[in-house]
Amino acid sequence: MLGLAATMAPVLFKAACPDCRSRFELSASALRLAIGASRRTTFYSFTCPECGSSVRKPAGERIVELLTGGGVRTLRLHTTV
Ligand SMILES: [Zn+2]
């Protein structure tokens, strides 16, 4: 179990832009993850390096695990439902 966290290679996440349809890889620092009270309010976001568009996509459980495990900054949303 030890060792993986000590890897020197930066973690890159593959992403695609729905606006300009370009594909690219983003480092953890380029991504933001917001975890809300429900699936509908749990999403990740990034700015497209090609066209500058702000992209927001829903994040399922596996994506949340992947992103948090990769060091993506996580914001926990407080809702008043
Ligand atoms: Zn784009």
Tab-separated table of C-alpha atoms and ligand atoms in Angstrom:
chain	number	residue	atom	x	y	z
A	1	MET	CA	0.000	0.000	0.000
A	2	LEU	CA	2.957	2.302	0.484
A	3	GLY	CA	4.783	3.779	-2.444
A	4	LEU	CA	2.016	4.858	-4.749
A	5	ALA	CA	1.597	8.195	-3.032
A	6	ALA	CA	5.308	8.834	-3.319
A	7	THR	CA	5.445	8.621	-7.081
A	8	MET	CA	7.240	11.514	-8.723
A	9	ALA	CA	5.131	11.533	-11.852
A	10	PRO	CA	2.453	14.197	-11.931
A	11	VAL	CA	-1.051	12.863	-12.239
A	12	LEU	CA	-2.775	13.862	-15.433
A	13	PHE	CA	-6.462	13.607	-16.100
A	14	LYS	CA	-7.828	13.223	-19.580
A	15	ALA	CA	-10.564	15.682	-20.389
A	16	ALA	CA	-12.438	16.978	-23.383
A	17	CYS	CA	-14.078	20.285	-24.111
A	18	PRO	CA	-17.716	20.170	-25.246
A	19	ASP	CA	-17.380	23.577	-26.873
A	20	CYS	CA	-14.356	23.220	-29.144
A	21	ARG	CA	-14.192	19.402	-28.926
A	22	SER	CA	-10.489	19.383	-28.232
A	23	ARG	CA	-8.980	16.739	-26.009
A	24	PHE	CA	-6.187	17.336	-23.566
A	25	GLU	CA	-4.679	16.275	-20.288
A	26	LEU	CA	-4.951	18.373	-17.182
A	27	SER	CA	-2.903	18.321	-14.050
A	28	ALA	CA	-4.612	18.088	-10.683
A	29	SER	CA	-4.099	21.795	-10.074
A	30	ALA	CA	-6.134	22.661	-13.180
A	31	LEU	CA	-9.199	20.862	-11.913
A	32	ARG	CA	-11.720	21.647	-9.213
A	33	LEU	CA	-14.081	19.195	-7.640
A	34	ALA	CA	-17.261	20.220	-5.884
A	35	ILE	CA	-19.071	17.677	-3.774
A	36	GLY	CA	-22.658	18.544	-3.024
A	37	ALA	CA	-25.382	16.826	-1.090
A	38	SER	CA	-26.575	14.874	-4.093
A	39	ARG	CA	-25.252	13.558	-7.382
A	40	ARG	CA	-26.773	16.498	-9.171
A	41	THR	CA	-24.663	18.937	-7.216
A	42	THR	CA	-21.451	16.937	-7.427
A	43	PHE	CA	-19.344	18.015	-10.355
A	44	TYR	CA	-15.854	18.838	-11.505
A	45	SER	CA	-14.824	21.867	-13.466
A	46	PHE	CA	-11.902	23.161	-15.451
A	47	THR	CA	-11.051	25.833	-17.964
A	48	CYS	CA	-10.418	24.613	-21.487
A	49	PRO	CA	-6.792	25.386	-22.408
A	50	GLU	CA	-7.772	25.654	-26.071
A	51	CYS	CA	-10.747	27.999	-26.100
A	52	GLY	CA	-10.877	29.240	-22.510
A	53	SER	CA	-14.380	27.950	-21.945
A	54	SER	CA	-15.432	27.037	-18.425
A	55	VAL	CA	-16.463	23.418	-18.429
A	56	ARG	CA	-18.504	21.784	-15.719
A	57	LYS	CA	-19.303	18.099	-15.732
A	58	PRO	CA	-21.112	15.816	-13.321
A	59	ALA	CA	-18.843	13.605	-11.240
A	60	GLY	CA	-19.886	10.111	-10.281
A	61	GLU	CA	-18.459	8.205	-7.366
A	62	ARG	CA	-15.574	6.762	-9.351
A	63	ILE	CA	-14.596	10.136	-10.723
A	64	VAL	CA	-14.715	11.645	-7.251
A	65	GLU	CA	-12.413	8.896	-5.998
A	66	LEU	CA	-10.085	9.364	-8.940
A	67	LEU	CA	-9.863	13.123	-8.566
A	68	THR	CA	-9.488	13.231	-4.804
A	69	GLY	CA	-6.904	10.439	-5.003
A	70	GLY	CA	-5.016	12.478	-7.587
A	71	GLY	CA	-4.804	15.538	-5.391
A	72	VAL	CA	-7.490	17.670	-7.002
A	73	ARG	CA	-8.688	20.489	-4.799
A	74	THR	CA	-12.062	19.542	-3.408
A	75	LEU	CA	-14.805	21.878	-2.330
A	76	ARG	CA	-17.570	20.521	-0.183
A	77	LEU	CA	-20.740	22.422	-0.824
A	78	HIS	CA	-23.054	23.213	2.006
A	79	THR	CA	-26.650	23.016	1.050
A	80	THR	CA	-29.732	23.919	2.968
A	81	VAL	CA	-32.123	21.335	1.622
B	1	ZN	ZN	-12.578	24.340	-25.580
